[in-house]
XYZ file of C-alpha atoms in Angstrom:
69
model
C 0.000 0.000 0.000
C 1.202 3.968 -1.004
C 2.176 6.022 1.751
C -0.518 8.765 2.436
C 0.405 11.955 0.910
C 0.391 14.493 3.780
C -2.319 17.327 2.527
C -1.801 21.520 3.625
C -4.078 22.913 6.258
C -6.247 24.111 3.435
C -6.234 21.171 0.944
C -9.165 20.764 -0.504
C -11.037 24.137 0.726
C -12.659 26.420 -1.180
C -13.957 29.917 -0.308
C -17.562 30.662 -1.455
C -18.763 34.359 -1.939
C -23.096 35.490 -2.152
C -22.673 37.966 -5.109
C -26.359 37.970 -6.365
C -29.280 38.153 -4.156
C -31.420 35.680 -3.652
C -34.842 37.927 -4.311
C -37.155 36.681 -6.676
C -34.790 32.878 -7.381
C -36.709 29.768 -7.357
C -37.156 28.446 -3.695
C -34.946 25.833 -4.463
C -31.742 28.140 -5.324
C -32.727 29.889 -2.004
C -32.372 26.800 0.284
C -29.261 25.622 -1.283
C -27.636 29.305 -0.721
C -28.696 28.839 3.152
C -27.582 24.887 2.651
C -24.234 26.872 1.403
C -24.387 28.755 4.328
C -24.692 31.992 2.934
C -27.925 34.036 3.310
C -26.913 37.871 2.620
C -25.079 39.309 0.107
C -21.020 39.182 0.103
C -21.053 37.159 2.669
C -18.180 34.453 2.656
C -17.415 31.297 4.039
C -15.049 28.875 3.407
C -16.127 24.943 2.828
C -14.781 21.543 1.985
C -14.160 20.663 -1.671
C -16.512 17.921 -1.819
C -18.550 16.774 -4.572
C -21.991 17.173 -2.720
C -20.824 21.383 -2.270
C -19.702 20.939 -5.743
C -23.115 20.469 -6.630
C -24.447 22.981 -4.559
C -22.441 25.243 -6.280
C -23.097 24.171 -9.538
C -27.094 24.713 -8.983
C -26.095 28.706 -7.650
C -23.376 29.064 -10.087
C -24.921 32.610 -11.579
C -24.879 33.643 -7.715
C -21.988 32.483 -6.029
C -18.090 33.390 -6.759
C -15.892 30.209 -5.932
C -12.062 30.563 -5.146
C -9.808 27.755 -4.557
C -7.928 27.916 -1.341
């Protein structure tokens, strides 16, 4: 068996930014922002890369800015 490979204190962290309100979106796109953990505007918070926030993301894309930590 490999060795583990030892990871950074932020491996695999991304930080996820509100920049479009979420006014007048589908109630669907408004409980995955608040699943996201975001539920004003410019607020920020910084989340596992996992493929289930992946696809949170994905389904907010239009409102959401993503940067890799």
């Amino acid at each position: 068996m490999a060795p583990k490979k030892k990871q950074s204190e932020n491996s695999g962290k991304i930080q996820v930014t509100q920049i479009g309100s979420k006014l007048g979106r589908k109630s669907d796109q408004e409980a995955t922002l608040i699943g996201l953990g975001l539920n004003k505007m410019n607020r920020t918070k910084v989340l596992e890369d996992t493929p289930s926030i992946r696809g949170m993301i994905n389904k907010v894309q239009h409102l959401v800015k993503v940067e890799q930590l």
